[in-house]
Amino acid sequence: MQSFQQYIDGSFDDGSARFESVDPATGSVWATMPEAREADVDRAVKAAEQALWTGSWPALTASARGKLLYRLADLVQANAQHLAELETRDTGKIIRETSAQIAYVAEYYRYYAGLADKIEGSTLSIDKADMDVWTRREPVGVVAAIVPWNSQLFLAAVKIGPALAAGCTLVVKASEDGPAPLLEFARLVQEAGFPKGVVNVITGFGPACGSALTSHPGVAHIAFTGGPVTAAHVVRNSAENLASTSLELGGKSPFIVFADADLESAANAQVAGIFAATGQSCVAGSRLIVERSVKDEFVELLRKKAEAIRIGAPLDMATEVGPLCTRRQRDHIEETVAASISAGAKVIIGGQSGEGAGFYYLPTILDCDGINSPSVEKELFGPVLSVVSFNGEDEAVALANDTRFGLASGVFTQNLTRAHRMVKKIRAGIVWINTYRAVSPIAPFGGYGQSGYGREGGIAAALDFTRTKTVWLRTSDEPFPDPFVMR
Ligand code: TXE
């Protein structure tokens, strides 16, 4: 049985309580985790506050902050295999994906390392002859970074990288489901040489830990990734202290295939969109919207690809679909698929859980044409694709936008002008054309509507962790003029 610790104020401890972590591939307990409760949260926030205002962190130049981030990136890269194995063990995410993703996580830290000394204020062309006015970008304060289970190291990096580049300090809350890789990552933070309190990593449950963190008066900004119901709690808690928030809440992303598309290529992208990461991806292209004239051909292509998927142990490099992270998640998928079948959805492949004690669910395609299927409306967060068909661009757009979410979308067509029209009409934060599930630290990422607000990635994400201070300097030696007239 392995045992993990939380990281507060530069040291590791066991937390107020302990809880067990289950290996999703076997359903058996494999490790124990530190459960942070209110007292731990309070300690972590106070440590972050202390580090924000005193000690060496606020005195560091932006370039020095960048160097620490470069060192962290190198350590993530050097320890990628170990972190990947931990993530796979604790969340069931396949090793093929975790090892590639964690290597890329290092690039996110490098991107923000390079950005640290490029965060600039400006000199204003002010309309008063005796004044010099300029702005400074200052850290927003203590950041609470809350992540879900599906890509903990990645989803934490898109928050930690820009927040540190901006000079903030953080309390990172790992999900209670599969926290091992993020707790272990804290050891790299320590090794990189960040002053104590700058990054604190805890885990625990929503009400006791998450709520205590989001309602803590010391927290200035909450960067949250998770589901919309929890997000609403987070925003309500943030209101108490007027903390700012950024929310990334998943989606029900449309994957639109026109008859003129390269169907083989589109089918591969659709497999990436819904079966990679066992469908536990915020950008999962879970609604296939396919032109009616090619629907049967395209769905048959997909069925064959789904049939050939290698389902197996997540630590096996050959495995393509592993278990879901939790029993709760598998139950949610089972229930939604059952309700969809009752509503008239036809199972093309899958439609049931895998055998054995692990939390497996078979790659599933549901034909939902012409019916009101819950699987078309709800985010399942699993390997379940719902298929609907259209005739003509207008219907494709109407179906694509028939959702309260708006994170990502895919458009497959060889027609350039149509692709441009679709870009303008789709209501989503990301449009992928003839590709899917591509990400980069350079590109902003975030949603519309119920998919949240704020953007992760890119320069703007770092600026979101700053606030502007405006400085007025009077350059005249004359006495201050009439005090009763605003200048
Ligand atoms: O997420 P939660 P859950 C969707 C997906 C999934 C559903 C529920 O559809 O089926 O949400 O997943 C912490 N205050 N997504 O229940 O609850 C929690 O401990 C503060 C999509 O696992 O949102 C964890 O660290 N924090 C999404 C984090 O919030 C609280 C990824 C996320 O958990 C809290 C995950 C509280 N009151 C789920 N309660 C995406 N963007 O892709 C819980 N938490």
Coordinates of C-alpha atoms and ligand atoms in Angstrom, one line a residue:
M1 CA 0.0 0.0 0.0
Q2 CA 1.5 3.3 -1.0
S3 CA 1.1 6.5 1.0
F4 CA 1.0 10.1 -0.2
Q5 CA 1.4 13.4 1.6
Q6 CA 0.2 17.0 1.2
Y7 CA 2.5 19.9 0.8
I8 CA 1.9 23.1 2.9
D9 CA 4.4 25.9 3.6
G10 CA 7.4 24.0 2.2
S11 CA 6.9 20.8 4.1
F12 CA 5.1 17.5 3.6
D13 CA 2.6 16.0 6.1
D14 CA -0.1 13.4 6.3
G15 CA -3.1 15.7 6.6
S16 CA -5.8 15.9 9.2
A17 CA -7.3 12.6 8.1
R18 CA -6.5 9.9 5.6
F19 CA -8.6 8.3 2.8
E20 CA -8.2 5.4 0.5
S21 CA -7.6 5.6 -3.2
V22 CA -8.9 2.9 -5.5
D23 CA -7.2 1.6 -8.5
P24 CA -9.9 1.9 -11.2
A25 CA -8.5 -1.0 -13.2
T26 CA -9.1 -3.5 -10.4
G27 CA -11.5 -1.7 -8.0
S28 CA -9.1 -2.4 -5.1
V29 CA -7.5 0.1 -2.7
W30 CA -3.9 0.7 -3.6
A31 CA -2.9 3.9 -1.7
T32 CA -3.8 6.2 1.1
M33 CA -4.1 9.9 0.7
P34 CA -4.0 13.0 3.0
E35 CA -7.4 14.5 3.5
A36 CA -7.2 18.2 3.9
R37 CA -10.0 19.7 6.2
E38 CA -10.7 23.2 7.2
A39 CA -7.6 23.6 9.4
D40 CA -5.3 22.3 6.6
V41 CA -6.9 24.6 4.1
D42 CA -6.5 27.6 6.4
R43 CA -2.8 26.7 7.0
A44 CA -2.3 26.4 3.2
V45 CA -4.0 29.7 2.4
K46 CA -2.1 31.5 5.2
A47 CA 1.2 30.1 4.0
A48 CA 0.4 31.3 0.4
E49 CA -0.6 34.8 1.8
Q50 CA 2.6 35.0 3.8
A51 CA 4.7 34.0 0.8
L52 CA 2.9 36.5 -1.4
W53 CA 3.9 39.5 0.7
T54 CA 7.0 38.6 2.6
G55 CA 10.2 36.6 2.2
S56 CA 12.0 36.1 -1.1
W57 CA 9.2 35.5 -3.6
P58 CA 7.9 39.1 -3.9
A59 CA 11.5 40.3 -4.1
L60 CA 12.4 38.0 -7.0
T61 CA 12.7 39.6 -10.4
A62 CA 10.3 38.3 -13.1
S63 CA 13.3 36.8 -14.8
A64 CA 14.2 34.9 -11.7
R65 CA 10.6 33.6 -11.4
G66 CA 11.0 32.5 -15.0
K67 CA 14.2 30.6 -14.2
L68 CA 12.4 28.7 -11.3
L69 CA 9.7 27.8 -13.8
Y70 CA 12.2 26.5 -16.3
R71 CA 13.8 24.4 -13.6
L72 CA 10.3 23.0 -12.7
A73 CA 9.7 22.2 -16.4
D74 CA 13.0 20.3 -16.6
L75 CA 12.1 18.3 -13.4
V76 CA 8.7 17.5 -14.8
Q77 CA 10.3 16.2 -18.0
A78 CA 13.0 14.2 -16.1
N79 CA 10.2 12.6 -13.9
A80 CA 7.6 12.2 -16.7
Q81 CA 7.6 8.5 -16.6
H82 CA 7.2 8.2 -12.9
L83 CA 4.4 10.9 -12.9
A84 CA 2.7 9.2 -15.8
E85 CA 2.7 5.8 -14.1
L86 CA 1.2 7.4 -10.9
E87 CA -1.5 9.1 -12.9
T88 CA -2.3 5.9 -14.8
R89 CA -2.4 3.9 -11.6
D90 CA -4.6 6.3 -9.6
T91 CA -7.0 7.5 -12.4
G92 CA -7.0 4.6 -14.9
K93 CA -6.0 7.0 -17.7
I94 CA -4.0 4.9 -20.1
I95 CA -0.2 5.1 -20.0
R96 CA 0.0 5.8 -23.7
E97 CA -1.8 9.0 -23.1
T98 CA -0.4 10.0 -19.7
S99 CA 3.2 9.6 -20.8
A100 CA 2.7 11.8 -23.9
Q101 CA 0.6 14.3 -22.0
I102 CA 3.0 14.8 -19.1
A103 CA 6.0 15.3 -21.4
Y104 CA 3.9 18.1 -23.0
V105 CA 3.0 19.5 -19.6
A106 CA 6.7 20.5 -19.3
E107 CA 6.2 22.7 -22.4
Y108 CA 3.4 24.5 -20.6
Y109 CA 5.8 25.4 -17.8
R110 CA 8.4 26.4 -20.3
Y111 CA 6.0 28.7 -22.1
Y112 CA 5.1 30.5 -18.9
A113 CA 8.7 30.5 -17.8
G114 CA 9.5 32.5 -20.9
L115 CA 6.5 34.8 -20.4
A116 CA 7.3 35.8 -16.8
D117 CA 9.5 38.7 -17.8
K118 CA 7.3 39.8 -20.7
I119 CA 4.3 40.8 -18.6
E120 CA 4.5 44.6 -19.0
G121 CA 2.7 47.7 -17.9
S122 CA 2.4 50.7 -20.2
T123 CA 3.1 54.4 -20.3
L124 CA 0.0 56.4 -21.1
S125 CA -0.3 59.4 -23.3
I126 CA -2.1 61.2 -20.6
D127 CA -4.1 64.4 -21.4
K128 CA -2.5 66.5 -18.7
A129 CA 0.8 68.3 -19.3
D130 CA 2.1 68.1 -15.8
M131 CA 1.5 64.4 -15.2
D132 CA 3.4 61.2 -16.0
V133 CA 1.0 58.2 -15.8
W134 CA 1.9 54.5 -16.2
T135 CA 0.5 51.1 -15.2
R136 CA 2.0 48.2 -13.5
R137 CA 0.8 44.6 -13.7
E138 CA 0.8 43.1 -10.2
P139 CA -0.1 39.6 -9.1
V140 CA -3.8 39.2 -8.4
G141 CA -3.0 37.5 -5.0
V142 CA -3.4 34.0 -3.6
V143 CA -4.9 31.7 -6.3
A144 CA -7.0 28.6 -5.5
A145 CA -6.5 26.2 -8.3
I146 CA -9.1 23.4 -8.2
V147 CA -8.8 20.5 -10.6
P148 CA -10.9 17.3 -11.4
W149 CA -9.5 13.8 -11.9
N150 CA -9.3 13.5 -15.7
S151 CA -5.9 15.3 -16.3
Q152 CA -4.7 16.5 -13.0
L153 CA -1.1 17.4 -14.0
F154 CA -2.2 19.1 -17.2
L155 CA -5.1 21.0 -15.8
A156 CA -3.0 22.1 -12.8
A157 CA -0.1 23.2 -15.2
V158 CA -2.4 25.6 -17.1
K159 CA -3.2 27.3 -13.8
I160 CA 0.1 27.1 -11.9
G161 CA 2.3 28.2 -14.9
P162 CA 0.6 31.5 -15.6
A163 CA -0.1 32.2 -11.9
L164 CA 3.6 31.9 -11.0
A165 CA 4.7 33.8 -14.1
A166 CA 2.4 36.6 -12.8
G167 CA 4.0 36.4 -9.3
C168 CA 1.0 34.9 -7.5
T169 CA 1.1 32.2 -4.9
L170 CA -1.2 29.2 -5.0
V171 CA -3.1 26.6 -3.1
V172 CA -3.7 23.7 -5.5
K173 CA -6.5 21.3 -4.7
A174 CA -6.1 18.0 -6.4
S175 CA -9.2 15.9 -7.0
E176 CA -10.0 13.4 -4.3
D177 CA -10.2 10.9 -7.2
G178 CA -6.7 10.1 -8.3
P179 CA -4.7 12.8 -6.5
A180 CA -1.4 10.8 -6.4
P181 CA 0.4 12.5 -9.4
L182 CA -0.3 16.0 -8.3
L183 CA 0.7 15.3 -4.7
E184 CA 3.9 13.8 -6.1
F185 CA 4.4 16.8 -8.4
A186 CA 4.7 18.9 -5.2
R187 CA 8.1 17.2 -4.5
L188 CA 9.3 18.7 -7.8
V189 CA 8.1 22.1 -6.8
Q190 CA 10.2 21.8 -3.6
E191 CA 13.2 20.4 -5.6
A192 CA 13.0 23.3 -8.1
G193 CA 13.6 25.7 -5.2
F194 CA 10.4 27.7 -5.0
P195 CA 10.3 29.5 -1.7
K196 CA 8.1 27.9 0.9
G197 CA 4.4 28.7 0.7
V198 CA 4.5 29.8 -3.0
V199 CA 2.9 26.5 -4.1
N200 CA 0.9 24.4 -1.7
V201 CA -0.7 21.1 -2.8
I202 CA -3.6 19.5 -0.9
T203 CA -6.5 17.2 -1.7
G204 CA -9.8 16.4 -0.1
F205 CA -13.5 16.3 -0.6
G206 CA -15.8 19.0 -2.0
P207 CA -17.7 20.2 1.1
A208 CA -14.9 20.1 3.7
C209 CA -11.9 21.0 1.5
G210 CA -13.1 22.6 -1.7
S211 CA -15.7 24.8 0.0
A212 CA -13.3 25.8 2.8
L213 CA -10.8 26.9 0.1
T214 CA -13.3 28.8 -2.1
S215 CA -14.8 30.7 0.8
H216 CA -11.5 31.5 2.4
P217 CA -11.0 35.3 2.7
G218 CA -7.3 35.0 1.8
V219 CA -8.1 33.7 -1.7
A220 CA -8.2 36.4 -4.4
H221 CA -8.8 34.3 -7.5
I222 CA -10.3 30.8 -8.1
A223 CA -9.3 28.9 -11.2
F224 CA -11.6 26.0 -11.4
T225 CA -12.0 23.0 -13.7
G226 CA -14.9 20.6 -13.0
G227 CA -18.6 20.2 -13.5
P228 CA -21.2 23.1 -13.8
V229 CA -23.0 22.1 -10.6
T230 CA -19.9 22.4 -8.5
A231 CA -18.9 25.5 -10.4
A232 CA -22.1 27.2 -9.2
H233 CA -21.1 26.4 -5.6
V234 CA -17.7 27.8 -6.3
V235 CA -19.0 31.1 -7.7
R236 CA -21.5 31.5 -4.7
N237 CA -18.6 31.0 -2.3
S238 CA -16.4 33.4 -4.2
A239 CA -19.0 36.1 -3.8
E240 CA -18.5 36.1 -0.1
N241 CA -15.0 37.6 -0.5
L242 CA -15.5 39.0 -4.0
A243 CA -12.7 36.7 -5.3
S244 CA -12.5 36.6 -9.1
T245 CA -13.2 33.3 -10.9
S246 CA -12.3 31.5 -14.1
L247 CA -14.2 28.3 -14.9
E248 CA -13.6 25.5 -17.4
L249 CA -16.6 23.1 -17.2
G250 CA -16.5 20.6 -20.0
G251 CA -19.1 20.3 -22.7
K252 CA -21.2 18.5 -25.2
S253 CA -19.1 19.3 -28.2
P254 CA -20.4 18.9 -31.8
F255 CA -18.3 17.0 -34.3
I256 CA -19.7 17.9 -37.7
V257 CA -18.9 15.9 -40.8
F258 CA -20.0 17.1 -44.2
A259 CA -20.4 14.7 -47.1
D260 CA -17.4 16.2 -48.9
A261 CA -15.0 15.5 -46.0
D262 CA -12.2 12.9 -46.1
L263 CA -14.3 10.4 -44.2
E264 CA -11.4 8.1 -43.2
S265 CA -9.5 11.0 -41.7
A266 CA -12.6 12.4 -40.0
A267 CA -13.4 8.9 -38.5
N268 CA -9.9 8.8 -37.0
A269 CA -10.4 12.2 -35.5
Q270 CA -13.8 11.2 -34.2
V271 CA -12.2 8.2 -32.5
A272 CA -9.6 10.6 -30.9
G273 CA -12.5 12.9 -30.0
I274 CA -14.6 10.4 -28.1
F275 CA -12.7 7.2 -27.3
A276 CA -9.3 8.7 -26.4
A277 CA -8.9 9.2 -22.6
T278 CA -11.9 6.8 -22.4
G279 CA -14.0 9.9 -23.3
Q280 CA -13.2 11.6 -20.0
S281 CA -12.1 14.7 -21.7
C282 CA -13.7 18.2 -21.4
V283 CA -13.5 18.6 -25.2
A284 CA -14.9 15.2 -26.0
G285 CA -16.6 15.4 -29.4
S286 CA -19.6 13.5 -28.0
R287 CA -22.2 14.6 -30.5
L288 CA -21.6 13.4 -34.1
I289 CA -23.5 15.6 -36.5
V290 CA -23.1 13.9 -39.9
E291 CA -24.6 14.8 -43.3
R292 CA -27.4 12.4 -44.0
S293 CA -26.1 11.2 -47.3
V294 CA -22.9 9.8 -45.7
K295 CA -24.3 8.9 -42.3
D296 CA -24.5 5.1 -42.8
E297 CA -21.0 4.9 -44.5
F298 CA -19.4 7.1 -41.8
V299 CA -21.1 5.3 -38.9
E300 CA -20.0 1.9 -40.3
L301 CA -16.4 3.2 -40.5
L302 CA -16.6 4.3 -36.9
R303 CA -18.2 1.0 -35.8
K304 CA -15.3 -0.9 -37.3
K305 CA -12.7 1.4 -35.6
A306 CA -14.6 1.1 -32.3
E307 CA -14.7 -2.7 -32.6
A308 CA -10.9 -2.8 -33.2
I309 CA -10.1 -0.7 -30.1
R310 CA -7.8 -2.6 -27.6
I311 CA -9.5 -2.4 -24.2
G312 CA -7.2 -3.5 -21.4
A313 CA -5.0 -2.7 -18.4
P314 CA -4.2 1.0 -18.3
L315 CA -0.5 0.4 -17.6
D316 CA -0.1 -1.7 -20.8
M317 CA 1.3 0.5 -23.6
A318 CA -0.9 -1.4 -26.1
T319 CA -4.1 -0.5 -24.4
E320 CA -6.3 2.2 -26.1
V321 CA -9.3 2.3 -23.8
G322 CA -8.9 1.8 -20.1
P323 CA -11.3 2.1 -17.2
L324 CA -13.2 5.1 -16.1
C325 CA -11.8 6.8 -13.0
T326 CA -14.6 6.0 -10.6
R327 CA -17.5 3.7 -10.0
R328 CA -19.7 6.8 -9.7
Q329 CA -18.7 7.9 -13.2
R330 CA -19.4 4.4 -14.6
D331 CA -22.8 4.4 -12.9
H332 CA -23.7 7.8 -14.3
I333 CA -22.9 6.5 -17.8
E334 CA -24.8 3.3 -17.4
E335 CA -27.9 5.3 -16.2
T336 CA -27.7 7.8 -19.0
V337 CA -27.2 5.2 -21.7
A338 CA -30.2 3.2 -20.3
A339 CA -32.4 6.3 -20.3
S340 CA -31.3 7.0 -23.9
I341 CA -32.1 3.5 -25.0
S342 CA -35.6 3.9 -23.4
A343 CA -36.0 7.1 -25.3
G344 CA -35.4 5.3 -28.6
A345 CA -31.6 5.4 -29.1
K346 CA -30.3 2.4 -31.1
V347 CA -27.0 0.8 -29.9
I348 CA -24.6 0.5 -32.8
I349 CA -21.8 -0.9 -30.7
G350 CA -21.2 -1.2 -26.9
G351 CA -23.9 0.1 -24.6
Q352 CA -22.7 -1.7 -21.5
S353 CA -20.0 -2.0 -18.9
G354 CA -17.0 -4.2 -19.3
E355 CA -16.5 -7.4 -17.3
G356 CA -14.5 -7.7 -14.1
A357 CA -14.1 -5.5 -11.0
G358 CA -12.6 -2.5 -12.8
F359 CA -14.7 0.5 -13.9
Y360 CA -14.7 -0.3 -17.6
Y361 CA -17.4 0.9 -20.0
L362 CA -17.3 -0.4 -23.6
P363 CA -16.8 2.1 -26.5
T364 CA -20.3 2.9 -27.4
I365 CA -22.1 4.5 -30.4
L366 CA -25.8 5.4 -30.1
D367 CA -27.9 6.3 -33.1
C368 CA -30.1 9.2 -31.7
D369 CA -31.5 10.5 -35.0
G370 CA -34.9 12.0 -34.7
I371 CA -35.3 11.3 -30.9
N372 CA -34.8 13.3 -27.7
S373 CA -32.0 11.3 -26.2
P374 CA -30.5 12.3 -22.8
S375 CA -27.1 11.3 -24.2
V376 CA -27.3 14.1 -26.8
E377 CA -28.0 16.7 -24.1
K378 CA -26.0 15.6 -21.0
E379 CA -22.3 15.4 -20.7
L380 CA -21.5 11.7 -20.0
F381 CA -17.8 12.1 -19.7
G382 CA -17.2 8.6 -21.0
P383 CA -16.7 6.7 -24.3
V384 CA -20.2 7.2 -25.6
L385 CA -20.9 8.9 -28.9
S386 CA -24.4 10.0 -29.9
V387 CA -25.1 10.3 -33.6
V388 CA -27.6 12.7 -35.3
S389 CA -27.8 13.6 -39.0
F390 CA -28.5 16.8 -41.0
N391 CA -29.2 18.1 -44.4
G392 CA -27.5 21.3 -45.3
E393 CA -25.3 23.8 -43.5
D394 CA -28.2 25.6 -41.6
E395 CA -29.4 22.4 -40.0
A396 CA -25.8 21.5 -39.1
V397 CA -25.3 24.8 -37.4
A398 CA -28.7 24.6 -35.6
L399 CA -27.9 21.1 -34.2
A400 CA -24.4 22.2 -33.3
N401 CA -25.6 25.2 -31.3
D402 CA -28.5 23.2 -29.7
T403 CA -26.7 22.9 -26.4
R404 CA -26.2 25.1 -23.3
F405 CA -22.5 24.1 -23.4
G406 CA -20.0 25.7 -25.8
L407 CA -16.4 24.5 -25.2
A408 CA -15.2 22.9 -28.4
S409 CA -16.3 21.8 -31.9
G410 CA -15.0 20.0 -35.0
V411 CA -15.8 20.7 -38.6
F412 CA -14.8 18.2 -41.3
T413 CA -15.1 19.5 -44.9
Q414 CA -13.0 20.1 -47.9
N415 CA -14.9 23.3 -48.7
L416 CA -12.8 26.3 -47.6
T417 CA -15.6 28.9 -47.8
R418 CA -18.0 26.6 -45.9
A419 CA -15.3 26.1 -43.2
H420 CA -15.1 29.8 -42.7
R421 CA -18.8 30.2 -42.5
M422 CA -19.0 27.5 -39.9
V423 CA -16.3 29.1 -37.8
K424 CA -18.4 32.3 -37.5
K425 CA -21.7 30.5 -36.8
I426 CA -20.7 27.9 -34.2
R427 CA -21.0 29.1 -30.6
A428 CA -18.0 27.5 -28.9
G429 CA -14.6 28.6 -27.6
I430 CA -12.7 26.3 -29.9
V431 CA -13.3 25.3 -33.5
W432 CA -11.1 22.6 -35.0
I433 CA -11.3 22.2 -38.7
N434 CA -10.3 18.9 -40.2
T435 CA -8.6 18.1 -36.9
Y436 CA -9.6 17.5 -33.3
R437 CA -8.3 17.6 -29.7
A438 CA -5.2 19.6 -30.6
V439 CA -3.8 21.8 -27.7
S440 CA -0.9 24.1 -27.2
P441 CA 0.3 26.4 -24.4
I442 CA 0.3 29.1 -27.1
A443 CA -3.4 28.8 -27.9
P444 CA -6.2 30.1 -25.6
F445 CA -8.6 27.4 -24.3
G446 CA -12.1 27.9 -22.7
G447 CA -15.8 28.0 -23.3
Y448 CA -19.0 29.8 -23.9
G449 CA -22.2 29.3 -21.9
Q450 CA -22.3 26.4 -19.4
S451 CA -18.8 25.5 -20.4
G452 CA -17.6 28.4 -18.3
Y453 CA -15.6 31.6 -18.8
G454 CA -12.0 32.8 -18.7
R455 CA -9.3 31.3 -20.9
E456 CA -6.4 29.1 -20.1
G457 CA -3.3 29.0 -22.3
G458 CA -1.7 31.9 -24.2
I459 CA -0.6 35.3 -23.0
A460 CA -4.0 36.5 -21.9
A461 CA -4.1 33.6 -19.3
A462 CA -1.1 35.1 -17.5
L463 CA -2.6 38.6 -17.6
D464 CA -5.7 37.2 -15.9
F465 CA -3.6 36.5 -12.9
T466 CA -2.6 40.1 -12.7
R467 CA -4.3 43.3 -11.8
T468 CA -3.5 46.8 -13.0
K469 CA -2.1 49.5 -10.7
T470 CA -2.2 53.0 -12.2
V471 CA 0.5 55.4 -11.1
W472 CA 0.2 59.2 -11.3
L473 CA 3.3 61.3 -10.9
R474 CA 3.0 65.1 -11.0
T475 CA 6.0 66.6 -12.7
S476 CA 5.3 70.2 -11.9
D477 CA 7.0 72.1 -9.0
E478 CA 4.1 74.5 -8.7
P479 CA 1.9 74.2 -5.6
F480 CA -1.1 71.9 -5.8
P481 CA -3.8 73.9 -7.6
D482 CA -7.4 74.6 -6.5
P483 CA -8.3 71.6 -4.2
F484 CA -12.1 72.0 -5.0
V485 CA -11.7 71.4 -8.7
M486 CA -11.2 67.8 -9.9
R487 CA -8.2 67.7 -12.2
Ligands
TXE1 O1 -16.7 17.1 -10.7 P1 -16.6 18.2 -9.6 P2 -17.2 15.6 -10.5 C1 -18.2 17.0 -15.4 C2 -18.5 15.6 -15.9 C3 -18.7 14.8 -14.6 C4 -19.3 15.8 -13.7 C5 -19.2 15.6 -12.2 O2 -19.6 15.6 -16.6 O3 -19.5 13.7 -14.8 O4 -18.8 17.1 -14.1 O5 -17.8 15.3 -12.0 C6 -14.0 19.9 -6.3 N1 -16.3 23.6 -3.7 N2 -16.8 17.3 -15.3 O6 -18.3 15.4 -9.5 O7 -17.5 18.0 -8.5 C7 -13.7 18.4 -6.3 O8 -13.2 17.9 -5.1 C8 -15.1 23.6 -4.3 C9 -16.3 18.0 -16.5 O9 -16.0 14.8 -10.3 O10 -16.8 19.5 -10.4 C10 -12.7 18.3 -7.5 O11 -11.4 18.7 -7.0 N3 -14.6 22.5 -4.9 C11 -15.0 18.6 -16.1 C12 -13.2 19.4 -8.4 O12 -14.1 20.2 -7.6 C13 -15.4 21.4 -5.0 C14 -14.1 17.7 -15.4 C15 -14.0 18.9 -9.6 O13 -15.1 18.1 -9.1 C16 -16.6 21.4 -4.4 C17 -14.7 17.0 -14.3 C18 -17.1 22.6 -3.7 N4 -18.3 22.6 -3.1 C19 -16.0 16.8 -14.3 N5 -17.2 20.2 -4.6 C20 -14.3 19.2 -17.3 N6 -14.1 20.5 -17.3 O14 -13.9 18.6 -18.2 C21 -16.3 19.5 -5.4 N7 -15.2 20.2 -5.5

